[in-house]
Short mmCIF file of C-alpha atoms in Angstrom, two decimals:
data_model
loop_
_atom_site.label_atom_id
_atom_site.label_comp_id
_atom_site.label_asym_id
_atom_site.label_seq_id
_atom_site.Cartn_x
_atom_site.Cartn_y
_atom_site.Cartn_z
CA UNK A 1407 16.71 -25.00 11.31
CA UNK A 1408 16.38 -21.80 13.98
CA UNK A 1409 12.69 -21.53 12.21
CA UNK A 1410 11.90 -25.36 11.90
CA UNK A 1411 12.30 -25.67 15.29
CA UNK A 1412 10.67 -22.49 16.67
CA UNK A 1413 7.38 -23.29 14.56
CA UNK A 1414 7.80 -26.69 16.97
CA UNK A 1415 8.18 -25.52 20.12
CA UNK A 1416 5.11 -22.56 19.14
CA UNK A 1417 2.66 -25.85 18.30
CA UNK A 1418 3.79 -27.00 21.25
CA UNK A 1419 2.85 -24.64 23.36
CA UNK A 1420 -0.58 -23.75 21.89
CA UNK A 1421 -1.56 -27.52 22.24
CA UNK A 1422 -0.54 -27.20 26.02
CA UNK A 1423 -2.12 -23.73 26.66
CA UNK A 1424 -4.92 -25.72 24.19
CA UNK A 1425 -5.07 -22.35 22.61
CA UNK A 1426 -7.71 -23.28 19.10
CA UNK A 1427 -5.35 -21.42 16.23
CA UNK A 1428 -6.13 -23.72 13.29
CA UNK A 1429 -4.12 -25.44 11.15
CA UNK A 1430 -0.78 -25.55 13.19
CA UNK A 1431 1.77 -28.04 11.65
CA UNK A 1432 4.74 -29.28 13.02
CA UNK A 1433 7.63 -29.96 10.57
CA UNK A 1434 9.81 -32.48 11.65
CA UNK A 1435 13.37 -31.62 10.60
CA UNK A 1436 14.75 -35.39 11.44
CA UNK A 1437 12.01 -37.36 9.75
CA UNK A 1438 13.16 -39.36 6.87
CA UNK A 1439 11.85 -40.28 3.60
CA UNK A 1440 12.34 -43.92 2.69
CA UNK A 1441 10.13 -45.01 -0.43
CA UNK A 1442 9.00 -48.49 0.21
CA UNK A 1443 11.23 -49.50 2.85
CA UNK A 1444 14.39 -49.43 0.30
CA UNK A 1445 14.85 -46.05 -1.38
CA UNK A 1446 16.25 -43.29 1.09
CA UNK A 1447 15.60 -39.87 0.02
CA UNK A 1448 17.79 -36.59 0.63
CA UNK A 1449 15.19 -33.96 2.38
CA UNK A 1450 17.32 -31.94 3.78
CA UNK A 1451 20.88 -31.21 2.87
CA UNK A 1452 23.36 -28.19 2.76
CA UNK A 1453 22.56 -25.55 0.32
CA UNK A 1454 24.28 -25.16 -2.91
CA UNK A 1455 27.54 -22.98 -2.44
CA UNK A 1456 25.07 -20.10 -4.80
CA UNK A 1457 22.70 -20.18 -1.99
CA UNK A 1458 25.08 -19.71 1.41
CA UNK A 1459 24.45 -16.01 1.70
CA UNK A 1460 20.27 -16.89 1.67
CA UNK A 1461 20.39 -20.07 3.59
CA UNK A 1462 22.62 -22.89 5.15
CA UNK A 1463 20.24 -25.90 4.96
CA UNK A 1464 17.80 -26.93 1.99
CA UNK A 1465 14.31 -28.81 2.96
CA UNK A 1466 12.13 -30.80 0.36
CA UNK A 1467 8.83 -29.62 0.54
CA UNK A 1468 8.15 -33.39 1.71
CA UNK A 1469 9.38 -32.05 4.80
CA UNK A 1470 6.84 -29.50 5.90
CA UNK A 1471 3.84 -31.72 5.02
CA UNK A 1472 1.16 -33.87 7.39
CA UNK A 1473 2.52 -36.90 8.89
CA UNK A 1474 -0.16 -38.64 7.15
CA UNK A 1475 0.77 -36.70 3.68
CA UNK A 1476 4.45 -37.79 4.41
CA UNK A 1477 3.43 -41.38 5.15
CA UNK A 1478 1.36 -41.89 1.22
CA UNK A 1479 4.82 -40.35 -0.08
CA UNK A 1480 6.50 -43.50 1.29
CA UNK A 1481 4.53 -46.12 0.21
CA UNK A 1482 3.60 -46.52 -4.02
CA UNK A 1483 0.66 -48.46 -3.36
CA UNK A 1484 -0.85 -45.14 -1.29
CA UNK A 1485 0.81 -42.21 -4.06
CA UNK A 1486 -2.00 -41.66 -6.30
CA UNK A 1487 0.76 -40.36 -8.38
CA UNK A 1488 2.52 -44.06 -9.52
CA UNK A 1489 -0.44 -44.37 -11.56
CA UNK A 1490 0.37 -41.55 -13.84
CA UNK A 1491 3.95 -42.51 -13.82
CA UNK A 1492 2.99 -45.96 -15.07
CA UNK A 1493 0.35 -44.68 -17.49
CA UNK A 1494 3.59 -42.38 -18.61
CA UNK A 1495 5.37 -45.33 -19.42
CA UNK A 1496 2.43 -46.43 -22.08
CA UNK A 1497 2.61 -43.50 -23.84
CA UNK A 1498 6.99 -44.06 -23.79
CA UNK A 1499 5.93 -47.28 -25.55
CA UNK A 1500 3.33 -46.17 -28.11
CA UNK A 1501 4.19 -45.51 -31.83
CA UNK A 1502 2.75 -41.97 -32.78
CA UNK A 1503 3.13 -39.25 -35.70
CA UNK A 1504 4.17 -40.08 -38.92
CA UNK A 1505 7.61 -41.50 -38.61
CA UNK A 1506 5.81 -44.59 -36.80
CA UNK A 1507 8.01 -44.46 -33.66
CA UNK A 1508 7.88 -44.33 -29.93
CA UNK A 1509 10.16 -42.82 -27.49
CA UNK A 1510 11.09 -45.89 -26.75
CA UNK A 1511 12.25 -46.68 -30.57
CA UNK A 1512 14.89 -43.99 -30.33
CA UNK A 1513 15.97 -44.22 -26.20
CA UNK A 1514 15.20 -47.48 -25.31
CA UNK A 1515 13.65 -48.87 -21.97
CA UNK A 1516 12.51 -46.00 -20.48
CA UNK A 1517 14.84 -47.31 -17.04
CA UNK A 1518 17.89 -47.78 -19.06
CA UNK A 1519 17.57 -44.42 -21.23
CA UNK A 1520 16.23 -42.15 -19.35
CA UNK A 1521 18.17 -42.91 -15.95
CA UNK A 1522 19.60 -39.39 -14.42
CA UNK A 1523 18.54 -37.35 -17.21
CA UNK A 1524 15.52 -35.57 -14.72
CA UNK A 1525 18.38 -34.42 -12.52
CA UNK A 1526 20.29 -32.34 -14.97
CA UNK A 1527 17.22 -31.02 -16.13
CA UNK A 1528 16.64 -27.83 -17.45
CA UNK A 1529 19.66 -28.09 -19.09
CA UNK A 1530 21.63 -26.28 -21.95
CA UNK A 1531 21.07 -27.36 -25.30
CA UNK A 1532 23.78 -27.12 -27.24
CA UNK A 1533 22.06 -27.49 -31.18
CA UNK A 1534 19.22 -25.52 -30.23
CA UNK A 1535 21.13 -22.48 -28.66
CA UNK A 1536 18.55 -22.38 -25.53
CA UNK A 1537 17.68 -23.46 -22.21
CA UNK A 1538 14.88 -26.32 -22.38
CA UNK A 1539 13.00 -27.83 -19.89
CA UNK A 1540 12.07 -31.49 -19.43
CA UNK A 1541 8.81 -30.37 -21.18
CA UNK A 1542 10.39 -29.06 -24.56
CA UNK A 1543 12.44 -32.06 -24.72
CA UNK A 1544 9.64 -34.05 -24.79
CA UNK A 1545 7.72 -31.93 -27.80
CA UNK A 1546 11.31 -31.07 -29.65
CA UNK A 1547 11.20 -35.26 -29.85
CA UNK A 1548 7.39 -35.40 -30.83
CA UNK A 1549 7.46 -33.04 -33.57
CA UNK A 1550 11.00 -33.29 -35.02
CA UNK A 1551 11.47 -37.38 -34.65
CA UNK A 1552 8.16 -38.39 -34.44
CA UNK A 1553 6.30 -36.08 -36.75
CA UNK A 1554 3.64 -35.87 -33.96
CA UNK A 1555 1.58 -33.11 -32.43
CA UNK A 1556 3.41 -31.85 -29.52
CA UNK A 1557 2.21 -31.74 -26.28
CA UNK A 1558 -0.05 -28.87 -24.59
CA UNK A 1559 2.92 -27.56 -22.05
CA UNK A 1560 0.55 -28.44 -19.26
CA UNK A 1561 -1.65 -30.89 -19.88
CA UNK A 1562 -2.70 -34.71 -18.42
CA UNK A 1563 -0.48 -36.45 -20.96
CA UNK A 1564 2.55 -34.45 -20.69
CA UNK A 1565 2.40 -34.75 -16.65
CA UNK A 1566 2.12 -38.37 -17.12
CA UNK A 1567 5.36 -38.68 -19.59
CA UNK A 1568 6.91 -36.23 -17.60
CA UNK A 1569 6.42 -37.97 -14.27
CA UNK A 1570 7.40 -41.17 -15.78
CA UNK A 1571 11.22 -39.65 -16.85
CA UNK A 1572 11.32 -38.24 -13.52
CA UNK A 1573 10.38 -41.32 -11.57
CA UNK A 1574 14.10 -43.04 -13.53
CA UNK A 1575 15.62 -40.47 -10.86
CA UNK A 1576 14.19 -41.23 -8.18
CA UNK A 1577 16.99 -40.87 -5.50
CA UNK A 1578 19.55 -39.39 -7.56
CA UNK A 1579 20.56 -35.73 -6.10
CA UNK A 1580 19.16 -32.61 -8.25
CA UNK A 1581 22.80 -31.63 -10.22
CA UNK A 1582 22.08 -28.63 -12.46
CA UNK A 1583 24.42 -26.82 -14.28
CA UNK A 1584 24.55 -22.78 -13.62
CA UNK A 1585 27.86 -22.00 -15.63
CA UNK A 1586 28.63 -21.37 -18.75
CA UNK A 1587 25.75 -20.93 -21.50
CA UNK A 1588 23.16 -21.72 -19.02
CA UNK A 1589 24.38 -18.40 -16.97
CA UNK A 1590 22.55 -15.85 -18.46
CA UNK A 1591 19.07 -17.67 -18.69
CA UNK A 1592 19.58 -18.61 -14.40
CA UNK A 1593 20.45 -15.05 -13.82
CA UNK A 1594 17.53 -13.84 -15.23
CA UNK A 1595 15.39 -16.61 -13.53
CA UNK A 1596 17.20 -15.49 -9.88
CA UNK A 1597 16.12 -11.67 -11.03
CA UNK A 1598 12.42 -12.91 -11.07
CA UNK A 1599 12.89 -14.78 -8.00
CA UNK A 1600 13.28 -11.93 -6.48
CA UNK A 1601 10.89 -9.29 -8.38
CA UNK A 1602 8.04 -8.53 -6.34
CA UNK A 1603 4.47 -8.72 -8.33
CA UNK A 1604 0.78 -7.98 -8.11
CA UNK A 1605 -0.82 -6.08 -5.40
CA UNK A 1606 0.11 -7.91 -2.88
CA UNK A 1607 3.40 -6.95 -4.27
CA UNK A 1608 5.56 -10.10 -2.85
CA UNK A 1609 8.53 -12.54 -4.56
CA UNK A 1610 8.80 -16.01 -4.15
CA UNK A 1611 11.10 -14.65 -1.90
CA UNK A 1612 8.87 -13.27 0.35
CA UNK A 1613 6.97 -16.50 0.80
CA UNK A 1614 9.47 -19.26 0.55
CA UNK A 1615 13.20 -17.69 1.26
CA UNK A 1616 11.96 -15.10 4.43
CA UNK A 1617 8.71 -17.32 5.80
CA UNK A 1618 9.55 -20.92 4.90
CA UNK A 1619 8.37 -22.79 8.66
CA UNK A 1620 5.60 -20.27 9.20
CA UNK A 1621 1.99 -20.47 8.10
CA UNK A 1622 0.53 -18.54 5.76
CA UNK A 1623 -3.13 -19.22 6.84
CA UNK A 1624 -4.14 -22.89 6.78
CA UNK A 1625 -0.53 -23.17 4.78
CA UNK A 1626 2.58 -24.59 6.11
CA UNK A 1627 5.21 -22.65 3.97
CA UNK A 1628 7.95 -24.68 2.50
CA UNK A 1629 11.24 -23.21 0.25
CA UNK A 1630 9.26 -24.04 -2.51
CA UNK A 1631 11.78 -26.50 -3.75
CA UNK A 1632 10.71 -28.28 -7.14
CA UNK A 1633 13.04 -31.25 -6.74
CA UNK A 1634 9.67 -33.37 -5.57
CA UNK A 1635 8.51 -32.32 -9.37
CA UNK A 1636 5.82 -33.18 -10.77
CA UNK A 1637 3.89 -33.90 -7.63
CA UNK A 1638 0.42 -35.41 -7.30
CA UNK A 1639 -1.66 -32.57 -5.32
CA UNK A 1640 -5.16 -33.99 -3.23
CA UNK A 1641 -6.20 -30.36 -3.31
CA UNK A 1642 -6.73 -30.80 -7.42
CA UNK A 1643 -6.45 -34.74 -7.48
CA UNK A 1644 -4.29 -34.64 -10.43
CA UNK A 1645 -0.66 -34.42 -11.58
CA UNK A 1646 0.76 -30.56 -11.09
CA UNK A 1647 3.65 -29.81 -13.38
CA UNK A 1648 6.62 -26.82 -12.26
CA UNK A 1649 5.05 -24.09 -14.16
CA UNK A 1650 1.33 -25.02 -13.27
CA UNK A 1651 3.00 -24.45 -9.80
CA UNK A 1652 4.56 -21.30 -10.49
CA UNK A 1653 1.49 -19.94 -12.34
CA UNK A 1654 -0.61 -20.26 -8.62
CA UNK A 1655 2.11 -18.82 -6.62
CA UNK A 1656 2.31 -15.48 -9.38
CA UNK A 1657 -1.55 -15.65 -9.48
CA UNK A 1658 -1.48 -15.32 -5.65
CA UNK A 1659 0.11 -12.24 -4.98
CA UNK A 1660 -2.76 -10.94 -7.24
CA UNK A 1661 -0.58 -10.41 -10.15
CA UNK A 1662 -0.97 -10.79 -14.15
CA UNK A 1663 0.62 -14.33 -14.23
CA UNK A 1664 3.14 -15.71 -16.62
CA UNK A 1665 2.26 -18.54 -19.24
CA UNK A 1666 3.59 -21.91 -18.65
CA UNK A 1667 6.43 -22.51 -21.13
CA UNK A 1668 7.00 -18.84 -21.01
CA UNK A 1669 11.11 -17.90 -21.43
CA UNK A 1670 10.40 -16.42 -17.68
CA UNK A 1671 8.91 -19.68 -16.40
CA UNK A 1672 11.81 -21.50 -18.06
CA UNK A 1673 14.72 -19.14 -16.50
CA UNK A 1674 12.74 -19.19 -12.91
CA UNK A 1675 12.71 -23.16 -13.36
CA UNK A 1676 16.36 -23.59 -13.42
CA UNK A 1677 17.32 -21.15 -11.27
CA UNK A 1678 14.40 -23.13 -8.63
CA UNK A 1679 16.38 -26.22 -9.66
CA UNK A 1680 19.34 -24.91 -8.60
CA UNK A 1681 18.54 -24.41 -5.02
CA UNK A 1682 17.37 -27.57 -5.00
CA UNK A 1683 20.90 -29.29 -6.36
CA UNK A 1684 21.43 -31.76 -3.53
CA UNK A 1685 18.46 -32.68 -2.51
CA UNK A 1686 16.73 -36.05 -3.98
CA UNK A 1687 14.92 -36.26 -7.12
CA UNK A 1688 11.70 -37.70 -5.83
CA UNK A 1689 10.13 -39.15 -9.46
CA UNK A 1690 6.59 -38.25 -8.41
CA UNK A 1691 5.88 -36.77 -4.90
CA UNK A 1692 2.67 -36.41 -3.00
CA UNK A 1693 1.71 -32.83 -1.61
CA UNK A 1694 -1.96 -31.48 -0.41
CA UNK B 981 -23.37 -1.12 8.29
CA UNK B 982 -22.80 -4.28 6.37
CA UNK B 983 -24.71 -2.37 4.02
CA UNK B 984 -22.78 0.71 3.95
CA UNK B 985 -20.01 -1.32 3.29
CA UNK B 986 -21.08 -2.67 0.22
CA UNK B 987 -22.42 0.07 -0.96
CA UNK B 988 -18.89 1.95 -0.95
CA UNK B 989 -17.21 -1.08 -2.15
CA UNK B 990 -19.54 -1.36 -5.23
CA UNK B 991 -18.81 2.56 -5.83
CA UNK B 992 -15.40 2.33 -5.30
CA UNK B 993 -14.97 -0.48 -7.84
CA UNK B 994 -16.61 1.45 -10.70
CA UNK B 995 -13.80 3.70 -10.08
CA UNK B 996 -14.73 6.87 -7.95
CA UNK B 997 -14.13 7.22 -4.34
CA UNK B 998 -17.10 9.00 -2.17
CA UNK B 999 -17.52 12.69 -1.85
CA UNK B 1000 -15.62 13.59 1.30
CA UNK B 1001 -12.95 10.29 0.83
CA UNK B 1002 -9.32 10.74 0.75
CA UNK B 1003 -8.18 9.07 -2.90
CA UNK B 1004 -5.49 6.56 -2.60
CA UNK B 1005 -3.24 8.70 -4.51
CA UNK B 1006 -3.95 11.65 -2.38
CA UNK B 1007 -3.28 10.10 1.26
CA UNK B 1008 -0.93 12.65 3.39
CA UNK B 1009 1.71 10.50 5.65
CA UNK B 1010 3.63 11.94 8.15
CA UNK B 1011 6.55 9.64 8.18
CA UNK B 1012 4.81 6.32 8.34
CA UNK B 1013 0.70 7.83 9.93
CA UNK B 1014 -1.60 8.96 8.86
CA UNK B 1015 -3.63 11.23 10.72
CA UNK B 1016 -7.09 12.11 9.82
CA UNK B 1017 -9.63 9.96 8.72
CA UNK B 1018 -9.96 8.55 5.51
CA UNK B 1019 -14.02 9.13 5.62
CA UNK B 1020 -14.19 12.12 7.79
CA UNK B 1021 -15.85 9.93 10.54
CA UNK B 1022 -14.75 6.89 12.65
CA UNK B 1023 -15.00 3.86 11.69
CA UNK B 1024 -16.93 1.12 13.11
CA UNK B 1025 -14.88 -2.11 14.95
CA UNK B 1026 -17.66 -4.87 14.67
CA UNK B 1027 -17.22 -4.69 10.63
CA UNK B 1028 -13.16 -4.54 10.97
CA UNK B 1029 -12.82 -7.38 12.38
CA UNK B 1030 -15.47 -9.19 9.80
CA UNK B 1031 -12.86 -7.60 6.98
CA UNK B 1032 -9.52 -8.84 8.84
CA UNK B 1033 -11.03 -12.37 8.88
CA UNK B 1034 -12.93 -12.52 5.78
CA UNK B 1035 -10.28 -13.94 3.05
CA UNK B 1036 -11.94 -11.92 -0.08
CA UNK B 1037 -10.90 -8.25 1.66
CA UNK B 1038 -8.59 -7.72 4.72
CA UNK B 1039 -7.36 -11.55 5.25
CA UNK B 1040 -5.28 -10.22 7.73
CA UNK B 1041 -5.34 -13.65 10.13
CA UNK B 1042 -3.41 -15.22 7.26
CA UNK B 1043 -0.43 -13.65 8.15
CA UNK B 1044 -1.32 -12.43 12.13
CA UNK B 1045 -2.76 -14.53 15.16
CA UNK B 1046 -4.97 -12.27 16.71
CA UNK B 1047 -6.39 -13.47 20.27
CA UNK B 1048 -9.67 -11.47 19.76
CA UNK B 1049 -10.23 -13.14 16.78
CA UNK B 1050 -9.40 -16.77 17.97
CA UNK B 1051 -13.31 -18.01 16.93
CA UNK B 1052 -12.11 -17.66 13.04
CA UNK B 1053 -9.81 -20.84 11.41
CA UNK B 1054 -6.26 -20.41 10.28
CA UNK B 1055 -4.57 -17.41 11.55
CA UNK B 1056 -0.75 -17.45 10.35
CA UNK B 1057 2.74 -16.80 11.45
CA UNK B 1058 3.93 -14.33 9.06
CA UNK B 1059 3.47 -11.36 11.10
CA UNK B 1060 3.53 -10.36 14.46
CA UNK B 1061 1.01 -11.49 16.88
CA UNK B 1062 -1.31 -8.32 16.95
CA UNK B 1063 -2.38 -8.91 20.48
CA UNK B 1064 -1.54 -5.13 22.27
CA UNK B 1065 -0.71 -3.35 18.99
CA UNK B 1066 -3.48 -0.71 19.92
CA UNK B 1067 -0.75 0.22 22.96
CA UNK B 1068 2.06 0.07 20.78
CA UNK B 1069 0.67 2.32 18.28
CA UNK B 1070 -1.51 5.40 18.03
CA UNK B 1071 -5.03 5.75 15.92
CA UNK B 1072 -3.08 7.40 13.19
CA UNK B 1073 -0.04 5.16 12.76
CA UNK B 1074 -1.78 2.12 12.94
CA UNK B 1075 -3.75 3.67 9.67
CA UNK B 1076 -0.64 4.73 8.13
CA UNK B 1077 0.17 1.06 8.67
CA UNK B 1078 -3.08 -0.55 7.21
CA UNK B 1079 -2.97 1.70 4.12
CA UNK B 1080 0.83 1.30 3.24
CA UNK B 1081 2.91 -0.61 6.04
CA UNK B 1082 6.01 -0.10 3.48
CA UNK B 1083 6.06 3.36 4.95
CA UNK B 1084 6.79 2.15 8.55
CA UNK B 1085 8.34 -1.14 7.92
CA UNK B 1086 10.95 -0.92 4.96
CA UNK B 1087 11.15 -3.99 2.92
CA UNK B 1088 8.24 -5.17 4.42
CA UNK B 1089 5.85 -8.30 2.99
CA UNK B 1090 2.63 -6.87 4.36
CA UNK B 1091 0.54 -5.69 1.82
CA UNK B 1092 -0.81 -2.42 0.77
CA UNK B 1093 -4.07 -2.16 1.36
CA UNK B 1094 -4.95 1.36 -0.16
CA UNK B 1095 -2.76 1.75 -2.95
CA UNK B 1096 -3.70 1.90 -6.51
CA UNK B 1097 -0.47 2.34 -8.26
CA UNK B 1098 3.19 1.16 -8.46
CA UNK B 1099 2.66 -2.21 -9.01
CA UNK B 1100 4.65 -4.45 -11.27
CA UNK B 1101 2.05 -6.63 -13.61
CA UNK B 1102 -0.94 -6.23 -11.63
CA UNK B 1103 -3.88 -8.51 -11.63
CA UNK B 1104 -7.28 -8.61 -11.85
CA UNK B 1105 -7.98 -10.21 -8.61
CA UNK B 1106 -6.83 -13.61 -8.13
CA UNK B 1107 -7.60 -14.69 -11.85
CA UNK B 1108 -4.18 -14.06 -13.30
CA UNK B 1109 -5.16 -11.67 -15.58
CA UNK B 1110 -3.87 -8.35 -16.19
CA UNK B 1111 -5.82 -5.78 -13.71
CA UNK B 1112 -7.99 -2.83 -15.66
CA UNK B 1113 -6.19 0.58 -15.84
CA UNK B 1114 -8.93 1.71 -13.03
CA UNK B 1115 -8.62 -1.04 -10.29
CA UNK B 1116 -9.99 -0.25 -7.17
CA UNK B 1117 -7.50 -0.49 -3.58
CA UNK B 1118 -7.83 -3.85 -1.84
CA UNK B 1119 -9.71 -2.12 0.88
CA UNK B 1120 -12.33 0.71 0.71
CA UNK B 1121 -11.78 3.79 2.99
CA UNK B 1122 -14.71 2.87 5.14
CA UNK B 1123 -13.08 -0.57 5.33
CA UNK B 1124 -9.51 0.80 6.32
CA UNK B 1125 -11.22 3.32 8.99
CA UNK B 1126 -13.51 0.02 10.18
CA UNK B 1127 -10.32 -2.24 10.22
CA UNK B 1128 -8.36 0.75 12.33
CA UNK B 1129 -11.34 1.07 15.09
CA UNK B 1130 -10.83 -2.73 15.72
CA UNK B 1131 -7.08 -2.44 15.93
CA UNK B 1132 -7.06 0.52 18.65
CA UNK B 1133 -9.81 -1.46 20.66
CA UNK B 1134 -6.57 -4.13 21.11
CA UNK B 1135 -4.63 -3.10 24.30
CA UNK B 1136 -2.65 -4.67 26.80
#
């Protein structure tokens, strides 16, 4: 809050002493998400009980956006992103592989079957002994139901089914579970967190727990919460899935990055969902 | 001297620092300075503040609002201001500081920008991929002496 504000009263005070620094935002705290003049989003809530001794209040990344970014958020006709959700929904629908079913011929609608299952996710699963992301779900269904070709972990067709299971959340608060056999795996992803890398030798920690509200060149620096996962960037024009996310940040401190669907990217993913639990899913969210 | 410059980048990079250059791994600190030069001569201001805005080397106005430097986009919040650090510190802390600010500032997020080792999976640049055994610092000592003539030039 201390930091939301200061950035505030800084841009303030370079547009009065019209000093040129580029690229100063302002972040307003108090602005509210409501998607299409119904849905109200949570953007800024307590933090998770896990998170107290790092932070008191959690902030969407919606939050430290353009007004004009924040306004295309609100509105599906102006998120590029619906699109993919709704092409998403095809690809629910279509028989593939050699079983001859859909995802829809095992779960349903995709608004009845998949409602509030992008919140608890990643998740423990119980048969397979492992943590899985939204992503393996999707390919453990392909290949073992379906008999078809999974998924590449990142690719346009898995953003698109993945951003139309999220978008059956929309509103519903991020609820992950920590405890029991899901322990170890967030522990390790909270040790990463923290682990400096590359030359620049910085954690997300660095960046998004110590400088969230400050900019990092042209870059207003959020918490780097994923609960607005996928989002639709305008820097790329294109859907950007969690670990595509995490790959740039690792990439950026000049380091030897991770693979997406790596164990690390999955342990970092639900420990990054976990500072998020409170916030609203956001089904498919707009950032630059 | 944009010449020189390159010159002792392209050198550096194929692994060998100049005759007369202080190695990364042989820099002396006394506490968090450094005293001498890292060339044996002083650097030149003009081309340290082209590094400290130019995003491929110092990109130091990504993290510091610099008043000086006001005519280049983007300068960042991470930092202090460095407006006056030239009166807060002397020639050879601020070069301590530029070469490894860890030494002055525990904990801190500022790079290193003449270190060559210690580094947990480091990079080839910003492509992701695992760095050669042999990479060069992020700066080259002329750069770091050039970078440290424009910071001492910054006084109250």
């Amino acid at each position: 809050m201390t930091k939301l504000t200061s950035i505030r009263t800084l841009a303030a005070l370079a547009v009065a002493g019209s000093i040129a620094f580029g690229g100063v935002a302002q972040a307003d705290e108090n602005a509210e998400l409501v998607v299409n003049g119904e849905i109200t989003l949570v953007t800024k809530t307590a933090a998770p009980d896990h998170l107290k001794d790092a932070m008191d209040t959690i902030y969407s990344g919606w939050v430290f956006r353009s007004d004009e970014t924040q306004a295309m958020q609100a509105d599906d006709f102006t998120n590029p992103g619906i699109l993919d959700a709704e092409a998403g929904v095809e690809l629910w629908n279509a028989v593939d592989g050699t079983e001859g079913k859909s995802c829809a011929s095992c779960h349903g609608a995709i608004e009845e079957g998949m409602k509030g299952v992008r919140a608890v996710y990643p998740k423990w699963n119980e048969a397979a002994g492992e943590v899985r992301t939204m992503e393996m779900q999707v390919n453990d269904c392909r290949k073992t139901r379906m008999g078809a070709e999974p998924y590449k972990y990142v690719s346009g067709q898995m953003g698109r089914i993945v951003s139309a299971i999220s978008m059956q959340s929309r509103g519903e608060p991020v609820n992950v579970a920590i405890d029991g056999k899901a322990a170890e795996t967030w522990a390790k992803g909270k040790e990463l967190y923290y682990t400096r890398t590359g030359i620049l030798d910085l954690s997300c920690a660095s960046c998004h727990e110590e400088n969230y509200g400050n900019m990092i060149r042209a870059d207003h620096l959020s918490q780097g919460q994923i609960n607005g996962f996928p989002v639709y960037r305008l820097n790329n024009a294109k859907i950007n899935q969690v670990h595509d996310r995490f790959k740039g940040c690792v990439r950026d401190t000049r380091a030897e990055t991770y693979n997406p669907g790596s164990p690390e990217f999955i342990a970092l993913e639900l420990y990054l969902a976990s500072r998020g639990n409170g916030l609203s899913v956001e089904g498919v969210s707009l950032r630059n | 001297m944009k010449l020189t410059t390159i010159t002792a980048a392209v050198l550096l990079t194929a692994g060998a620092a100049l005759a007369g250059e202080v190695a990364p791994k042989d820099v002396a600190f006394n506490g968090g300075a450094i005293e001498a030069s890292l060339t044996g001569a002083p650097g030149d201001a003009a081309a340290g503040a082209k590094i400290m805005t130019t995003r491929s080397l110092g990109n130091c106005i990504a993290c510091h609002e610099v008043t000086a430097l006001k005519d280049a986009p983007f300068h960042g919040e991470v930092g202090p201001s460095l407006d006056g650090t030239g009166s807060r510190w002397s020639e050879a802390e601020l070069r301590g500081i530029v070469v490894n600010a860890k030494m002055t500032f525990e904990g801190t997020v500022m790079p290193a920008f003449y270190k060559v080792d210690g580094f947990n999976r480091a990079g080839d640049g910003y492509t992701g991929k695992a760095a050669p055994a042999d990479f060069p610092p992020i700066l080259t000592a002329q750069q770091i002496e050039d970078v440290v003539a424009f910071l001492v030039t910054l006084k109250d």
